[in-house]
C-alpha positions as a printed NumPy array, in Angstrom:
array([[  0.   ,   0.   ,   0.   ],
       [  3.044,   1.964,   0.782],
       [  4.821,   1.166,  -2.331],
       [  1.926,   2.265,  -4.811],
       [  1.132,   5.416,  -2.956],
       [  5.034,   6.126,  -3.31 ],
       [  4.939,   5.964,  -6.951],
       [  1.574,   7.485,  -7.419],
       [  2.529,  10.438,  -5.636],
       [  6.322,  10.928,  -6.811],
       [  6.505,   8.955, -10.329],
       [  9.783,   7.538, -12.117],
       [ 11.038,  10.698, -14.112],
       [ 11.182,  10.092, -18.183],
       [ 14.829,  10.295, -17.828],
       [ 17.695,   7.979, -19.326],
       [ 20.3  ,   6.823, -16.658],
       [ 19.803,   4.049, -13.838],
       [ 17.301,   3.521, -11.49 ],
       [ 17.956,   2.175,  -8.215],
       [ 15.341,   0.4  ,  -6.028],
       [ 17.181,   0.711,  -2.464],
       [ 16.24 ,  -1.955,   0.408],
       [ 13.879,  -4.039,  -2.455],
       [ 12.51 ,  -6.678,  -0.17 ],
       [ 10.09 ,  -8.849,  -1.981],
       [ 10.115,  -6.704,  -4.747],
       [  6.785,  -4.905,  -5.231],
       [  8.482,  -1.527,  -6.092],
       [ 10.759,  -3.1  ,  -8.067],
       [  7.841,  -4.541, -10.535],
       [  6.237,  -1.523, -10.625],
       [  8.888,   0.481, -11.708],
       [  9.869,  -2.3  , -14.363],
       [  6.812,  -2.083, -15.879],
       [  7.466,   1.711, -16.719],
       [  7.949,   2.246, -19.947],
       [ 10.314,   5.028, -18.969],
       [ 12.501,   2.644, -17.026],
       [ 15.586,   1.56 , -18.955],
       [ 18.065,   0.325, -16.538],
       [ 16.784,  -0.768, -12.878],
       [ 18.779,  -2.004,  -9.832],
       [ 16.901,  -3.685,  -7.368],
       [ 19.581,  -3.653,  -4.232],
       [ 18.309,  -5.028,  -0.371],
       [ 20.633,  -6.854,   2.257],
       [ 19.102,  -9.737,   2.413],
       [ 19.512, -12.326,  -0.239],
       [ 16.551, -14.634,   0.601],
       [ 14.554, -11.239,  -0.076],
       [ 16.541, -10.883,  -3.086],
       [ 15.726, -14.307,  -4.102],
       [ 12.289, -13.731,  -3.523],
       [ 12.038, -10.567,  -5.412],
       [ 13.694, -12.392,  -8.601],
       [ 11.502, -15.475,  -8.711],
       [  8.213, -13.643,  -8.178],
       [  9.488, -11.489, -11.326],
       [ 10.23 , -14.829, -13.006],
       [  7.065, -16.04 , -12.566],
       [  5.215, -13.239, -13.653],
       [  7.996, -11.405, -16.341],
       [  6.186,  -7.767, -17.402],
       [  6.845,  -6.351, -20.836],
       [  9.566,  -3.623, -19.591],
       [ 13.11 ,  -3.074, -18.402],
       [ 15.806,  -5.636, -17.571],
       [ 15.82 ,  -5.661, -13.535],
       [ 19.388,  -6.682, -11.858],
       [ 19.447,  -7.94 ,  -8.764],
       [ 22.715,  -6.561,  -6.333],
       [ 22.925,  -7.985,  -2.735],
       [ 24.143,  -4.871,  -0.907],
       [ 24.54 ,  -2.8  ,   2.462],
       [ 22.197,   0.294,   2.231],
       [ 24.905,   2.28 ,   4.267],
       [ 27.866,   0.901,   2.405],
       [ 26.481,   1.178,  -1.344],
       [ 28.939,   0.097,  -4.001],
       [ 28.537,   2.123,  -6.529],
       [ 30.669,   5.334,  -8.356],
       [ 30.186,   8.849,  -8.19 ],
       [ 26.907,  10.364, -10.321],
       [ 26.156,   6.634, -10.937],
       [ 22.556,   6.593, -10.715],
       [ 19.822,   8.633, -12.268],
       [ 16.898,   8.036,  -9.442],
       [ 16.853,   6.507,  -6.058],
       [ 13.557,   4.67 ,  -4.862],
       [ 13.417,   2.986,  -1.454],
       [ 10.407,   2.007,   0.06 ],
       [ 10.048,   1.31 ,   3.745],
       [ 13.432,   0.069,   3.905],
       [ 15.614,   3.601,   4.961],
       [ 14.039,   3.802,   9.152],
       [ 16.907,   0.738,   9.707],
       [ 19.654,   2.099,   8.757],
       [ 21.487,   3.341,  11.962],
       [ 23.101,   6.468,  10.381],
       [ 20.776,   8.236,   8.549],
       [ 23.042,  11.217,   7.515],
       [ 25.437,   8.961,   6.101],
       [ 23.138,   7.503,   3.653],
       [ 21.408,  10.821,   2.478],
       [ 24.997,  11.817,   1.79 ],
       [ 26.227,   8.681,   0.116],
       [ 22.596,   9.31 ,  -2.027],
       [ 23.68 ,  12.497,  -3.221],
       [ 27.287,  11.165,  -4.577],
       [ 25.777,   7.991,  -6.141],
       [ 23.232,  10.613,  -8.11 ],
       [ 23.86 ,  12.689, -10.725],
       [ 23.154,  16.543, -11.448],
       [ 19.157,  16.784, -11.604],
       [ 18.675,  13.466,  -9.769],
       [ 16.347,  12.797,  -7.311],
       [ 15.674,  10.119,  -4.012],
       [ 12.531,   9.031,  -3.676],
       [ 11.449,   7.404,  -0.73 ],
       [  8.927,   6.372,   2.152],
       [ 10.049,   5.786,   5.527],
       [  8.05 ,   5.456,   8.668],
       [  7.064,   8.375,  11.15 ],
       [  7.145,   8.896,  14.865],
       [  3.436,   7.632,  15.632],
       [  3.843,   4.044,  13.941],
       [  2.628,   1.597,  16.303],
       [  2.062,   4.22 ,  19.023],
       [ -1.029,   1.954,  20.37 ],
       [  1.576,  -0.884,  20.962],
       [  3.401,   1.486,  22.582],
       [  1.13 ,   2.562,  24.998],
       [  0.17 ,  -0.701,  25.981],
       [  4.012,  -1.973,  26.744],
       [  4.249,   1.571,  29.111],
       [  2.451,   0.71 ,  31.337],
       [  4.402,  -2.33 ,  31.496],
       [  7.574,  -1.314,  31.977],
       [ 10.34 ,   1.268,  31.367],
       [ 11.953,  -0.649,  28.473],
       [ 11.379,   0.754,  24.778],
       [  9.794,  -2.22 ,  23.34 ],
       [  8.743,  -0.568,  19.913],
       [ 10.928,   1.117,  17.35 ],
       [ 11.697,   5.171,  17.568],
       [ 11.576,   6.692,  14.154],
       [ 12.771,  10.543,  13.26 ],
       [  9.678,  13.221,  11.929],
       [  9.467,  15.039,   8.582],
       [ 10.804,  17.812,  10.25 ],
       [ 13.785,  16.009,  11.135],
       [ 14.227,  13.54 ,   7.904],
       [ 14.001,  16.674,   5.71 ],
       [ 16.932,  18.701,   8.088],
       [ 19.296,  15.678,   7.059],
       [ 18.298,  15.748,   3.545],
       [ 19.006,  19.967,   3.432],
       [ 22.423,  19.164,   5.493],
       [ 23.386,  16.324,   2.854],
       [ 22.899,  18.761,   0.027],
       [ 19.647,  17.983,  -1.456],
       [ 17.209,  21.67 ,  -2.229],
       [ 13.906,  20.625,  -3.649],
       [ 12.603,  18.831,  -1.179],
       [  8.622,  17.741,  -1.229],
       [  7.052,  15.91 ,   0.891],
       [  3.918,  14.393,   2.653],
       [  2.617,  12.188,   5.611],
       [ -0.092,   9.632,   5.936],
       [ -1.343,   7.562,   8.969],
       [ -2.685,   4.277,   7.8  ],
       [ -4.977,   2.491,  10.746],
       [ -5.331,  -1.459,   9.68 ],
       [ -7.186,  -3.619,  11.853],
       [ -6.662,  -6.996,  13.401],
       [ -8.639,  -9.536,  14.948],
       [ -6.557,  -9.538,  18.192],
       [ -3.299,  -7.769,  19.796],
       [ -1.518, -11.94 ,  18.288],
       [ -2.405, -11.264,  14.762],
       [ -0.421,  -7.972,  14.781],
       [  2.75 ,  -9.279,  16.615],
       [  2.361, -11.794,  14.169],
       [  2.278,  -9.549,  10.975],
       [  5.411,  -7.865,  12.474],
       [  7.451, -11.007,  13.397],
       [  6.577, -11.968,   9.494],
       [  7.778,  -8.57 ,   7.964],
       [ 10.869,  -8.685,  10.239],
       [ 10.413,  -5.943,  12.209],
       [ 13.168,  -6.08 ,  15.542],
       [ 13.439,  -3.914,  18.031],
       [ 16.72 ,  -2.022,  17.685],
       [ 15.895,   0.501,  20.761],
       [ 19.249,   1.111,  23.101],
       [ 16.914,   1.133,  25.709],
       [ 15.244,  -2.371,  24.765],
       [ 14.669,  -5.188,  27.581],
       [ 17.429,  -7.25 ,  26.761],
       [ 15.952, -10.338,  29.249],
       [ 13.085, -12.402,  27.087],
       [  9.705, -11.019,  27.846],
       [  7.418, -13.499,  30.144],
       [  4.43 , -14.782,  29.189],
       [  3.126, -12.451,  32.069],
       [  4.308,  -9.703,  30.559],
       [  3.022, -10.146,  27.445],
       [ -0.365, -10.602,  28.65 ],
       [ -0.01 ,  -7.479,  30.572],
       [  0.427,  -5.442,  27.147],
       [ -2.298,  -7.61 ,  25.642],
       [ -5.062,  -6.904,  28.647],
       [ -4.152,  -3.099,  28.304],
       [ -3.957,  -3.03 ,  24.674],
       [ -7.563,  -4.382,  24.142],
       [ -8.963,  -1.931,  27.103],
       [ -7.533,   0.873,  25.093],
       [ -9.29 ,  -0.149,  21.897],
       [-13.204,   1.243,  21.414],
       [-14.197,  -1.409,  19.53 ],
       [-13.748,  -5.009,  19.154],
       [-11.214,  -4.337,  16.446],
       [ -7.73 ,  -4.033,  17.084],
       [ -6.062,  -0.799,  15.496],
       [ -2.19 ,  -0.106,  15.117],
       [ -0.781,   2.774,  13.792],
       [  1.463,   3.647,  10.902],
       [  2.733,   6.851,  10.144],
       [  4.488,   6.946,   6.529],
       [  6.531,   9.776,   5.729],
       [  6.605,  10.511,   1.482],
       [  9.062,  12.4  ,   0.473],
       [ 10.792,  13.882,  -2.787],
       [ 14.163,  15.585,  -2.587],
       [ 16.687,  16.562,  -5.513],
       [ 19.407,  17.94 ,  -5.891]])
């Protein structure tokens, strides 16, 4: 859901030069973009190679009538390529785990060249901020992910060199048929918690139900709600 508002609301550019998709998972970005027919050469980089693998035979499966898509197994904070490289960056929920977020913004603006742009969508400061709730009154221990705010994305971008910056934010509000089926859903897209101030003892089963009881008492209805805030933004240089 993400991924297609990404592209709806910042589309590829009709621009020759490469395309990069960084942090491709799966590869639902990457298929999208593929399918443009102003798409000639498209990178589709993420850390993980099972994710890589993934991404390649759902593409095999299902080939679309556009460009040739290479797949790169590749550190998002240690890219490998040259200088004014790349045309356009994408990256899609993939940017929030990277530990030094300056770095990358800078190592984005060498990779592109002159007129380039990065395109992404990261998440925002309120994700999950029901789960949250429920784990304070817990305990002290940051059990759920801190992310930085527009403000704060966009003062790295401007500090990294990029000056048209555009941008938006969007709280999407899923529901789930209990507090399980959400830890679930993040177990299965990998989410860890990377807090400094994380419990580093395995949580009790009393624990858990704790959160759980105080979780559903905070809901209105019978449905359980999370939270996620998606920052969209558009910078060039």
């Amino acid at each position: 859901q993400a991924g297609a508002a990404l592209l709806e609301k910042f589309p590829l550019e009709p621009s020759a030069g490469a395309i990069l998709d960084m942090g491709c998972g799966t590869g639902f970005l990457t298929r999208q973009m593929a399918m443009n027919l102003d798409c000639q050469q498209l990178v589709a980089l993420d850390i993980a190679l099972p994710m890589l693998q993934a991404s390649r035979q759902k593409n095999a499966q299902s080939p679309v009538q556009g460009c040739a898509v290479h797949y790169l197994c590749a550190d998002a904070e240690k890219m490998p390529f040259t200088g004014q490289s790349i045309r356009q960056i994408y990256s899609n929920l993939a940017l929030q785990w990277c530990r030094d977020l300056p770095a990358v913004f800078a190592d984005c603006r060498r990779m592109l060249q002159p007129g380039g742009q990065l395109v992404f969508a990261t998440f925002g400061p309120k994700t999950l901020q029901e789960l949250k709730a429920a784990w304070a009154a817990v305990d002290e221990f940051a059990h759920v992910n801190e992310f930085y705010g527009r403000e704060q994305v966009e003062l790295f971008l401007r500090e990294a060199g990029f000056e048209s910056i555009c941008s938006d934010t969007v709280i999407y509000q899923p529901r789930y048929s209990s507090v399980m089926a959400l830890m679930q859903e993040l177990k299965g897209l990998g989410a860890h918690n990377v807090n400094l101030f994380r419990n580093r003892k395995p949580t009790t089963r009393r624990q858990l139900q704790r959160m759980i009881s105080c979780y559903e008492n905070n809901m209105a209805g019978a449905d359980v709600v999370a939270s996620y805030e998606i920052i969209f933004i558009r910078s060039r240089l």
